[in-house]
Amino acid sequence: MGAYFSEIFRGLQSLAIGLGITFKEFFKPVVTVPYPYETIKMSERFRGHIELIENEDGTPKCVACGMCQRACPSGCISLASKSVKYEVEVKGEMKTKKKKVLTTYDLNFTTCSLCGQCVESCNFDAITFSKEYNLASDRKEDFHFDLLNRLEERNS
Amino acid sequence: MIKDTVLQSLRGLFPDPEPVVEEIVTEAAEGDEAEGEKKKPAKKKKEPRNNGVIEHDYAQYGYDIDVQLDPGELLAAVMIIDKAGFFLESVTGVDWIKEEQLEVVYDFSRYDFDTCRVVIRTRTPRAKPKVPTISKIYPGANWHERETHDFFGIKFDGHPHLVPLLLPEDADFHPLLKDFKP
Amino acid sequence: MSLTILNAVIAVVIAIAFAALNAAYLVWAERRGAGRIQRRPGPNVNGPLGLLQPPADGLKLMTKQLIIPGGADKALFMVAPVLAMAPAIMSFVTIPFSENIVARSMNIGVLMIFAFASLGAMSILLAGWGSRNKYGVMAAVRAVSQNISYEIPMLITVITIVMMTGTMDLKELVAGQSGGIWNWNLVPSLSSPLMPVAFLIFFICTLAETNRAPFDLGEAESELVAGFHTEYGSMGFGLFFMGEYANIVIGASLITILFLGGWGCPLGLFPGVWWFLLKIYLLIFSFIWIRWTFPRTTIYGLLNLSWKILIPISLFNLLFTAGLLKVF
Amino acid sequence: MSGPIHIQPGETFILNVGPQHPATHGVLRVKMEMDGEYIVKAETVLGYIHRMHELMGENRTYPQVLPNLSRLDYLGALGYTHGHVLAVERASGIEVPERAEYIRVITVELNRVASHLFWFGAFVMDLGGFTPLMYAIEDREYILDMLEAVTGSRLTYCYYRFGGLYNDIDDEFIDRARAFIPRMRKSLKKYDALVTGNIIFRKRLEGIGPISAEMCRKYGATGPVARGSGINFDVRKNEPYSVYPEFDFDVPVYDECDSLARYYVRMEEMEQSLRIIEQGLDKLPEGPIMPKKKPKLIKPPVGDYYQAVETARGSFGIRIVSDGTKNAYRFKLRSPTYSNMSLFDEACEGMMIMDALALMGSLDLVIPEIDR
């Protein structure tokens, strides 16, 4: 009989403790961010989708070596290049040299897993992560990024 | 040490211990090289590794005892393992397509601090893969064997419910076979 | 004659309006309250403080298609939500909000409310059975056994009070407690020393009768998906929802009338409807507070609580009070 | 509560719990044969989120598989990637700098706390209490923010590299981690008062869902499930890997075998993890985070390698059969919940559905990790 009542009493006591805790929480300030009206700043190392980095003259740093393409586990990077002849002055002479120029750099963001292997594999520091995170669309095509285009848009 | 007792009782499974023991000595001495030959017979020898017990260096391979035996002796070996108080880690397969064989690998480990990881392997012809089930001894092997059946098409003789587990119910393909084309 | 009918119609319309308004805004209050307890704001986008959320929800529910699952018993399926809402509204008719604000005063008001309240179990049973869903049937069976076993201690407690006061008229029950907090039934007196226990029992039973957490076994989201209203969408679901909240208001009103002195002020000053509303909303807040604090009980734990704890104690209380009444 | 069952022939019905059910936390399906509220027989049906990570592991080079591992278990991802890098390092004999290993341990333990926190919330939500989940998520958010600042992502980390780390931690991380420990201890006290002491909660778990030690062994259950059944097994202690031998921590073991014991184990594990983090921050050596000479291409020598680690859910094993090329010949993932879940069919027989779902919650399921 004593155990019966002590169990009831202890049970009620434990319930009261729980109620006390939620009551205290009731008066504490909210911790959420009202998302569309306020956003939080992404941390410095946040890995968004990739973005090309430009030289001082606005052209992409990328030399189209294709390392990122090979490193990508999901095969979402495709790039193309053409070789361009250009002249440089070496020891007072004009010499014609060839170099690869990036013509397209497509990122298929639908299959990208944001692992960052591409950025790591790049030996020329030509790609970086963007800080964009609220990307939403109901069309698949919106996530086929033409990074070269984006770079131009950023510069203009 | 549980390792020694298990080693002893597992060695007892092989009726003709002399050549096996010899091979163990040579293989253990040669280390990596021998392991290489055994695993990749395409390079030098065409024959797969002989049946027998090998003691391994835990630090290098992650397990202590490596047993290869015929499917017929599997249940006896698992019985020994069960008596010694091991638990079943996993069952899986490896497709050795060049040797026309499928290997079933059983991992066992222990709960106490007398650490000993045992790997039991058995090989079965690729054309008609069939090994006895151990789900009578370890009920937990039920799912693992079903999964191995899914991926490799190995028939587990006596398994109570050998239907696809991870693959769709009507799957008739075995994705982890090396000649699988999606 | 026609005037009485008109009176009755007006009373019912007011009752419906009060019930619907309360139901709608209690949902808002519940969500805001839950939000605060969980340290988030709750609905706050539509209108100031999110006050336009309930009309928006209602509009959404009304514009949705009512889907009747194949193989369901159509008649039962359609009638169940109505049965959830109608008795709740009917009960409002007899509840006195203050000395003058009462739609129809009856001398057996307590009986009438309990008669209507027991219909609530019926609607759950019909909904679960009629929707031809295994989860629904399981939930319905649970809810009915729960409602039956909690009606017993509840009624025993009410009998104790009726015995003490000698009336079944809700108005007279309140009148008997007027004058201040020391006159309330909640406060133990010489002839009824166990009244706080009776209050606690009645409170728990109200929670269980209204299917509120921690006794929401009829819904039991993590076990039975949504319980008896799994198959309901659109306004069918809306009616269940409103019925639930209307029942909560009735439960809170009953507690107020039976134990907390109705429209009387704790100090005996300015009695009136405001005191009544204050009391019921405080009680409703505590319902919300409890819901968002505790996990759900099990069905056997629930029945054990009723049959092994609440019924014996309330029976003892009844006999004890009867004895004391005889002595004093 | 398991009760006597008198099944009338033809009186049972099949209840499909899942694949879309609030209690299964994902796309798990349990086909239950029910007699009223009692379960007569249960059969778990898997594969709804099967992605064949093992085949991906064979088709991709070793570094390319790195992001896959964190997709196994999205709650405790770092533990799984840790297992992977350790396995490949063991196979190809890469030495890891001490600082990297310490940071790995700190982040793994942080992730373990985050995983257990989420489990705690979800488990109480299984039992019908919603609010503790929100409190748990608030604390977990702190960890995720911290890990995001150092790894760059919130759930599916790709932080460890063969031989070291992706990038070093900074002082800000250390400060935040130090601030986190007392905060978390305070929160744990709050959870204790709010949930552990609660009579409804205890009544629902005490003596419910017994899993005996022998059953654990037969099914290969590991992690908190085994430790709740009185088995003192923790890979961190039994087969020490990484720098765990240098830490002083206890392994909580409870003998009650019921759901409450499993709850206690996880709650205490959080405290132990905090201890490890504390020690790790104190002992954190200076130095590089990548080895000086790291092979450019990872090609482990021919062989069959196994590595077990203790993740938040139990012993995770990874077997790499290498044929000396840059792709693995066989890439086997032994996921702990797979074994833990396999005993559910037997354990829940004769239980009421609400208790069975409480038992399921106490197993700490992450479905992508079962299905792989």
mmCIF file of N, CA and C in Angstrom, chain B residues 39 58-63 82 85-90 92-97 105 107 109-113 115 117 119 121 137-140 143-144 147 151-152 161 165-167 175-176 178, chain D residues 29 43-44 46-47 50 52 54-55 58 90 216-222 231-233 237-239 301-306 308 315 319 321 323 329-330 332 334 338-339 341-342 345 370-372:
data_model
loop_
_atom_site.group_PDB
_atom_site.id
_atom_site.type_symbol
_atom_site.label_atom_id
_atom_site.label_comp_id
_atom_site.label_asym_id
_atom_site.label_seq_id
_atom_site.Cartn_x
_atom_site.Cartn_y
_atom_site.Cartn_z
ATOM 1 N N LYS B 39 46.435 -13.752 -53.871
ATOM 2 C CA LYS B 39 45.228 -12.994 -54.177
ATOM 3 C C LYS B 39 45.125 -12.674 -55.656
ATOM 4 N N TYR B 58 47.672 -8.443 -37.186
ATOM 5 C CA TYR B 58 46.466 -7.616 -37.058
ATOM 6 C C TYR B 58 46.718 -6.204 -37.568
ATOM 7 N N ALA B 59 47.879 -5.665 -37.227
ATOM 8 C CA ALA B 59 48.128 -4.265 -37.568
ATOM 9 C C ALA B 59 48.104 -4.035 -39.069
ATOM 10 N N GLN B 60 48.504 -5.084 -39.820
ATOM 11 C CA GLN B 60 48.576 -4.861 -41.259
ATOM 12 C C GLN B 60 47.260 -5.156 -41.959
ATOM 13 N N TYR B 61 46.583 -6.208 -41.529
ATOM 14 C CA TYR B 61 45.405 -6.611 -42.278
ATOM 15 C C TYR B 61 44.094 -6.339 -41.548
ATOM 16 N N GLY B 62 44.159 -6.176 -40.247
ATOM 17 C CA GLY B 62 42.933 -5.917 -39.524
ATOM 18 C C GLY B 62 42.232 -7.171 -39.043
ATOM 19 N N TYR B 63 42.832 -8.341 -39.229
ATOM 20 C CA TYR B 63 42.272 -9.561 -38.657
ATOM 21 C C TYR B 63 43.408 -10.515 -38.337
ATOM 22 N N ASP B 82 31.423 -20.649 -33.150
ATOM 23 C CA ASP B 82 30.259 -20.358 -32.305
ATOM 24 C C ASP B 82 30.521 -20.806 -30.878
ATOM 25 N N GLY B 85 32.448 -18.563 -28.716
ATOM 26 C CA GLY B 85 31.800 -17.316 -28.284
ATOM 27 C C GLY B 85 32.025 -16.135 -29.191
ATOM 28 N N PHE B 86 32.204 -16.380 -30.473
ATOM 29 C CA PHE B 86 32.377 -15.271 -31.407
ATOM 30 C C PHE B 86 31.013 -14.741 -31.838
ATOM 31 N N PHE B 87 30.988 -13.507 -32.288
ATOM 32 C CA PHE B 87 29.764 -13.009 -32.915
ATOM 33 C C PHE B 87 30.005 -12.752 -34.394
ATOM 34 N N LEU B 88 28.937 -12.769 -35.135
ATOM 35 C CA LEU B 88 29.038 -12.645 -36.582
ATOM 36 C C LEU B 88 29.100 -11.181 -36.963
ATOM 37 N N GLU B 89 30.173 -10.795 -37.647
ATOM 38 C CA GLU B 89 30.244 -9.411 -38.122
ATOM 39 C C GLU B 89 29.510 -9.278 -39.444
ATOM 40 N N SER B 90 29.933 -10.045 -40.409
ATOM 41 C CA SER B 90 29.269 -9.928 -41.702
ATOM 42 C C SER B 90 29.573 -11.133 -42.566
ATOM 43 N N THR B 92 29.990 -11.825 -46.750
ATOM 44 C CA THR B 92 30.006 -11.149 -48.033
ATOM 45 C C THR B 92 30.658 -12.038 -49.073
ATOM 46 N N GLY B 93 30.701 -11.572 -50.267
ATOM 47 C CA GLY B 93 31.292 -12.364 -51.331
ATOM 48 C C GLY B 93 32.355 -11.577 -52.067
ATOM 49 N N VAL B 94 33.200 -12.287 -52.789
ATOM 50 C CA VAL B 94 34.146 -11.654 -53.699
ATOM 51 C C VAL B 94 34.094 -12.457 -54.991
ATOM 52 N N ASP B 95 34.066 -11.744 -56.082
ATOM 53 C CA ASP B 95 33.977 -12.413 -57.377
ATOM 54 C C ASP B 95 35.364 -12.510 -57.987
ATOM 55 N N TRP B 96 35.929 -13.715 -57.990
ATOM 56 C CA TRP B 96 37.233 -13.902 -58.645
ATOM 57 C C TRP B 96 36.954 -14.419 -60.044
ATOM 58 N N ILE B 97 36.734 -13.491 -60.929
ATOM 59 C CA ILE B 97 36.221 -13.890 -62.247
ATOM 60 C C ILE B 97 37.287 -14.615 -63.048
ATOM 61 N N VAL B 105 32.956 -14.774 -47.829
ATOM 62 C CA VAL B 105 33.818 -14.395 -46.716
ATOM 63 C C VAL B 105 32.960 -14.183 -45.479
ATOM 64 N N ASP B 107 33.034 -12.947 -41.535
ATOM 65 C CA ASP B 107 33.839 -12.236 -40.532
ATOM 66 C C ASP B 107 33.298 -12.527 -39.150
ATOM 67 N N SER B 109 34.060 -11.852 -34.870
ATOM 68 C CA SER B 109 34.851 -11.108 -33.901
ATOM 69 C C SER B 109 34.341 -11.454 -32.509
ATOM 70 N N ARG B 110 34.984 -10.891 -31.510
ATOM 71 C CA ARG B 110 34.605 -11.223 -30.138
ATOM 72 C C ARG B 110 34.217 -9.978 -29.369
ATOM 73 N N TYR B 111 33.384 -10.195 -28.337
ATOM 74 C CA TYR B 111 32.923 -9.072 -27.537
ATOM 75 C C TYR B 111 33.906 -8.696 -26.432
ATOM 76 N N ASP B 112 34.768 -9.644 -26.026
ATOM 77 C CA ASP B 112 35.600 -9.328 -24.861
ATOM 78 C C ASP B 112 36.932 -8.731 -25.292
ATOM 79 N N PHE B 113 37.809 -8.551 -24.329
ATOM 80 C CA PHE B 113 39.050 -7.858 -24.620
ATOM 81 C C PHE B 113 40.126 -8.788 -25.165
ATOM 82 N N THR B 115 40.947 -9.949 -27.938
ATOM 83 C CA THR B 115 40.552 -9.674 -29.318
ATOM 84 C C THR B 115 41.057 -10.739 -30.279
ATOM 85 N N ARG B 117 40.044 -11.551 -34.452
ATOM 86 C CA ARG B 117 39.143 -11.506 -35.607
ATOM 87 C C ARG B 117 39.449 -12.687 -36.510
ATOM 88 N N VAL B 119 38.533 -14.655 -40.069
ATOM 89 C CA VAL B 119 37.915 -14.577 -41.394
ATOM 90 C C VAL B 119 37.883 -15.988 -41.956
ATOM 91 N N ARG B 121 36.915 -18.136 -45.293
ATOM 92 C CA ARG B 121 36.581 -18.012 -46.712
ATOM 93 C C ARG B 121 36.300 -19.391 -47.281
ATOM 94 N N ILE B 137 23.034 -21.716 -37.318
ATOM 95 C CA ILE B 137 23.930 -21.510 -36.167
ATOM 96 C C ILE B 137 23.870 -20.054 -35.728
ATOM 97 N N TYR B 138 24.001 -19.177 -36.693
ATOM 98 C CA TYR B 138 23.895 -17.742 -36.410
ATOM 99 C C TYR B 138 22.657 -17.200 -37.107
ATOM 100 N N PRO B 139 21.563 -17.000 -36.405
ATOM 101 C CA PRO B 139 20.360 -16.478 -37.086
ATOM 102 C C PRO B 139 20.614 -15.129 -37.751
ATOM 103 N N GLY B 140 21.596 -14.399 -37.229
ATOM 104 C CA GLY B 140 21.909 -13.099 -37.825
ATOM 105 C C GLY B 140 22.450 -13.209 -39.234
ATOM 106 N N TRP B 143 20.081 -12.321 -42.893
ATOM 107 C CA TRP B 143 20.085 -11.125 -43.756
ATOM 108 C C TRP B 143 21.363 -11.039 -44.574
ATOM 109 N N HIS B 144 22.488 -11.330 -43.899
ATOM 110 C CA HIS B 144 23.765 -11.216 -44.608
ATOM 111 C C HIS B 144 23.799 -12.161 -45.795
ATOM 112 N N GLU B 147 21.649 -10.875 -48.524
ATOM 113 C CA GLU B 147 22.317 -9.783 -49.230
ATOM 114 C C GLU B 147 23.358 -10.329 -50.201
ATOM 115 N N PHE B 151 23.617 -9.875 -54.284
ATOM 116 C CA PHE B 151 24.700 -9.218 -55.002
ATOM 117 C C PHE B 151 25.488 -10.180 -55.883
ATOM 118 N N PHE B 152 25.569 -11.452 -55.467
ATOM 119 C CA PHE B 152 26.437 -12.381 -56.191
ATOM 120 C C PHE B 152 25.691 -13.574 -56.763
ATOM 121 N N HIS B 161 14.686 -18.356 -46.227
ATOM 122 C CA HIS B 161 13.886 -17.344 -46.921
ATOM 123 C C HIS B 161 14.789 -16.583 -47.868
ATOM 124 N N LEU B 165 16.668 -9.045 -50.668
ATOM 125 C CA LEU B 165 16.470 -8.213 -49.485
ATOM 126 C C LEU B 165 16.670 -6.748 -49.827
ATOM 127 N N LEU B 166 17.822 -6.437 -50.387
ATOM 128 C CA LEU B 166 18.102 -5.039 -50.698
ATOM 129 C C LEU B 166 17.676 -4.690 -52.113
ATOM 130 N N LEU B 167 17.724 -5.653 -53.000
ATOM 131 C CA LEU B 167 17.305 -5.395 -54.372
ATOM 132 C C LEU B 167 15.789 -5.560 -54.466
ATOM 133 N N PRO B 175 24.435 -7.431 -59.077
ATOM 134 C CA PRO B 175 25.255 -6.275 -59.468
ATOM 135 C C PRO B 175 26.725 -6.381 -59.122
ATOM 136 N N LEU B 176 27.119 -7.161 -58.146
ATOM 137 C CA LEU B 176 28.529 -7.146 -57.769
ATOM 138 C C LEU B 176 29.344 -8.187 -58.523
ATOM 139 N N LYS B 178 31.482 -9.323 -61.506
ATOM 140 C CA LYS B 178 32.334 -8.437 -62.300
ATOM 141 C C LYS B 178 31.849 -8.318 -63.733
ATOM 142 N N ARG D 29 10.261 -0.703 -44.080
ATOM 143 C CA ARG D 29 8.931 -1.283 -44.029
ATOM 144 C C ARG D 29 8.987 -2.545 -43.187
ATOM 145 N N GLU D 43 8.142 -9.156 -40.336
ATOM 146 C CA GLU D 43 9.180 -9.342 -41.337
ATOM 147 C C GLU D 43 9.598 -7.976 -41.840
ATOM 148 N N THR D 44 10.887 -7.699 -41.711
ATOM 149 C CA THR D 44 11.380 -6.404 -42.157
ATOM 150 C C THR D 44 11.695 -6.472 -43.646
ATOM 151 N N LEU D 46 13.566 -4.462 -46.612
ATOM 152 C CA LEU D 46 14.547 -3.389 -46.791
ATOM 153 C C LEU D 46 14.658 -3.014 -48.259
ATOM 154 N N GLY D 47 15.551 -2.108 -48.509
ATOM 155 C CA GLY D 47 15.937 -1.849 -49.896
ATOM 156 C C GLY D 47 15.262 -0.666 -50.538
ATOM 157 N N HIS D 50 18.166 1.692 -51.222
ATOM 158 C CA HIS D 50 19.420 1.026 -51.541
ATOM 159 C C HIS D 50 20.092 1.723 -52.719
ATOM 160 N N MET D 52 23.604 0.939 -53.590
ATOM 161 C CA MET D 52 24.751 0.158 -54.062
ATOM 162 C C MET D 52 26.071 0.902 -53.919
ATOM 163 N N GLU D 54 28.567 -0.193 -52.538
ATOM 164 C CA GLU D 54 29.698 -1.113 -52.673
ATOM 165 C C GLU D 54 30.172 -1.184 -54.116
ATOM 166 N N LEU D 55 29.224 -1.132 -55.040
ATOM 167 C CA LEU D 55 29.608 -1.133 -56.454
ATOM 168 C C LEU D 55 30.278 0.194 -56.813
ATOM 169 N N GLU D 58 33.743 0.117 -56.059
ATOM 170 C CA GLU D 58 34.595 -0.613 -56.992
ATOM 171 C C GLU D 58 34.832 0.179 -58.273
ATOM 172 N N ARG D 90 45.608 1.859 -43.694
ATOM 173 C CA ARG D 90 46.167 0.577 -43.269
ATOM 174 C C ARG D 90 46.623 -0.208 -44.485
ATOM 175 N N CYS D 216 22.196 -10.871 -28.925
ATOM 176 C CA CYS D 216 23.114 -9.906 -29.533
ATOM 177 C C CYS D 216 24.237 -10.629 -30.256
ATOM 178 N N ARG D 217 24.762 -11.663 -29.605
ATOM 179 C CA ARG D 217 25.892 -12.372 -30.205
ATOM 180 C C ARG D 217 25.463 -13.090 -31.470
ATOM 181 N N LYS D 218 24.320 -13.729 -31.418
ATOM 182 C CA LYS D 218 23.872 -14.505 -32.575
ATOM 183 C C LYS D 218 23.569 -13.597 -33.764
ATOM 184 N N TYR D 219 23.114 -12.392 -33.464
ATOM 185 C CA TYR D 219 22.770 -11.496 -34.566
ATOM 186 C C TYR D 219 23.891 -10.516 -34.874
ATOM 187 N N GLY D 220 24.917 -10.522 -34.060
ATOM 188 C CA GLY D 220 26.018 -9.611 -34.318
ATOM 189 C C GLY D 220 25.706 -8.173 -33.990
ATOM 190 N N ALA D 221 24.862 -7.957 -32.997
ATOM 191 C CA ALA D 221 24.542 -6.585 -32.611
ATOM 192 C C ALA D 221 25.742 -5.958 -31.917
ATOM 193 N N THR D 222 25.983 -4.704 -32.213
ATOM 194 C CA THR D 222 27.109 -4.003 -31.592
ATOM 195 C C THR D 222 26.636 -2.635 -31.138
ATOM 196 N N ILE D 231 26.949 -6.246 -22.523
ATOM 197 C CA ILE D 231 28.162 -6.653 -23.225
ATOM 198 C C ILE D 231 29.119 -5.469 -23.252
ATOM 199 N N ASN D 232 30.283 -5.678 -22.687
ATOM 200 C CA ASN D 232 31.256 -4.590 -22.640
ATOM 201 C C ASN D 232 32.057 -4.612 -23.925
ATOM 202 N N PHE D 233 31.483 -4.055 -24.967
ATOM 203 C CA PHE D 233 32.158 -4.095 -26.264
ATOM 204 C C PHE D 233 32.118 -2.727 -26.909
ATOM 205 N N LYS D 237 37.792 0.594 -27.406
ATOM 206 C CA LYS D 237 38.551 0.025 -26.297
ATOM 207 C C LYS D 237 39.078 -1.365 -26.649
ATOM 208 N N ASN D 238 38.242 -2.152 -27.314
ATOM 209 C CA ASN D 238 38.614 -3.542 -27.547
ATOM 210 C C ASN D 238 39.702 -3.684 -28.595
ATOM 211 N N GLU D 239 39.562 -2.941 -29.667
ATOM 212 C CA GLU D 239 40.592 -2.987 -30.703
ATOM 213 C C GLU D 239 41.013 -1.556 -30.963
ATOM 214 N N PRO D 301 48.747 -2.198 -51.885
ATOM 215 C CA PRO D 301 49.247 -3.477 -52.376
ATOM 216 C C PRO D 301 48.150 -4.541 -52.331
ATOM 217 N N VAL D 302 48.343 -5.568 -53.145
ATOM 218 C CA VAL D 302 47.343 -6.623 -53.234
ATOM 219 C C VAL D 302 47.083 -7.215 -51.859
ATOM 220 N N GLY D 303 45.848 -7.435 -51.545
ATOM 221 C CA GLY D 303 45.546 -8.007 -50.246
ATOM 222 C C GLY D 303 44.115 -7.744 -49.844
ATOM 223 N N ASP D 304 43.805 -8.235 -48.677
ATOM 224 C CA ASP D 304 42.437 -8.171 -48.169
ATOM 225 C C ASP D 304 42.521 -7.501 -46.803
ATOM 226 N N TYR D 305 41.991 -6.300 -46.704
ATOM 227 C CA TYR D 305 42.182 -5.523 -45.485
ATOM 228 C C TYR D 305 40.846 -5.254 -44.816
ATOM 229 N N TYR D 306 40.886 -5.244 -43.512
ATOM 230 C CA TYR D 306 39.657 -4.998 -42.767
ATOM 231 C C TYR D 306 39.934 -3.943 -41.717
ATOM 232 N N ALA D 308 37.776 -1.962 -38.500
ATOM 233 C CA ALA D 308 36.543 -1.732 -37.754
ATOM 234 C C ALA D 308 36.693 -0.457 -36.955
ATOM 235 N N SER D 315 29.649 -1.052 -34.333
ATOM 236 C CA SER D 315 30.902 -1.371 -34.980
ATOM 237 C C SER D 315 30.715 -1.347 -36.492
ATOM 238 N N ARG D 319 35.823 -3.547 -45.517
ATOM 239 C CA ARG D 319 36.766 -4.522 -46.076
ATOM 240 C C ARG D 319 37.156 -4.039 -47.455
ATOM 241 N N VAL D 321 39.317 -5.264 -50.626
ATOM 242 C CA VAL D 321 40.117 -6.255 -51.326
ATOM 243 C C VAL D 321 40.766 -5.515 -52.479
ATOM 244 N N ASP D 323 43.431 -5.181 -55.674
ATOM 245 C CA ASP D 323 44.214 -5.925 -56.663
ATOM 246 C C ASP D 323 45.360 -5.071 -57.180
ATOM 247 N N TYR D 329 39.093 -3.731 -55.563
ATOM 248 C CA TYR D 329 38.510 -4.883 -56.239
ATOM 249 C C TYR D 329 37.190 -5.256 -55.598
ATOM 250 N N ARG D 330 37.151 -5.117 -54.284
ATOM 251 C CA ARG D 330 35.902 -5.357 -53.565
ATOM 252 C C ARG D 330 35.870 -4.377 -52.407
ATOM 253 N N LYS D 332 33.601 -3.677 -49.248
ATOM 254 C CA LYS D 332 32.464 -4.163 -48.451
ATOM 255 C C LYS D 332 32.261 -3.259 -47.257
ATOM 256 N N ARG D 334 30.348 -3.013 -43.731
ATOM 257 C CA ARG D 334 29.587 -3.742 -42.727
ATOM 258 C C ARG D 334 28.920 -2.701 -41.851
ATOM 259 N N TYR D 338 22.527 -2.585 -39.698
ATOM 260 C CA TYR D 338 22.040 -3.730 -40.458
ATOM 261 C C TYR D 338 21.906 -4.943 -39.538
ATOM 262 N N SER D 339 22.957 -5.169 -38.753
ATOM 263 C CA SER D 339 22.901 -6.294 -37.821
ATOM 264 C C SER D 339 21.944 -6.002 -36.673
ATOM 265 N N MET D 341 19.338 -4.167 -36.669
ATOM 266 C CA MET D 341 17.949 -4.212 -37.115
ATOM 267 C C MET D 341 17.504 -5.647 -37.357
ATOM 268 N N SER D 342 18.437 -6.522 -37.727
ATOM 269 C CA SER D 342 18.024 -7.871 -38.097
ATOM 270 C C SER D 342 17.456 -8.628 -36.911
ATOM 271 N N ASP D 345 13.054 -8.490 -35.926
ATOM 272 C CA ASP D 345 11.997 -9.435 -36.289
ATOM 273 C C ASP D 345 11.727 -10.414 -35.152
ATOM 274 N N ILE D 370 21.389 1.208 -43.339
ATOM 275 C CA ILE D 370 21.033 -0.205 -43.433
ATOM 276 C C ILE D 370 21.068 -0.634 -44.894
ATOM 277 N N ASP D 371 20.476 0.179 -45.724
ATOM 278 C CA ASP D 371 20.316 -0.219 -47.121
ATOM 279 C C ASP D 371 21.585 -0.013 -47.937
ATOM 280 N N ARG D 372 22.369 0.926 -47.517
ATOM 281 C CA ARG D 372 23.601 1.294 -48.214
ATOM 282 C C ARG D 372 23.339 1.581 -49.676
#
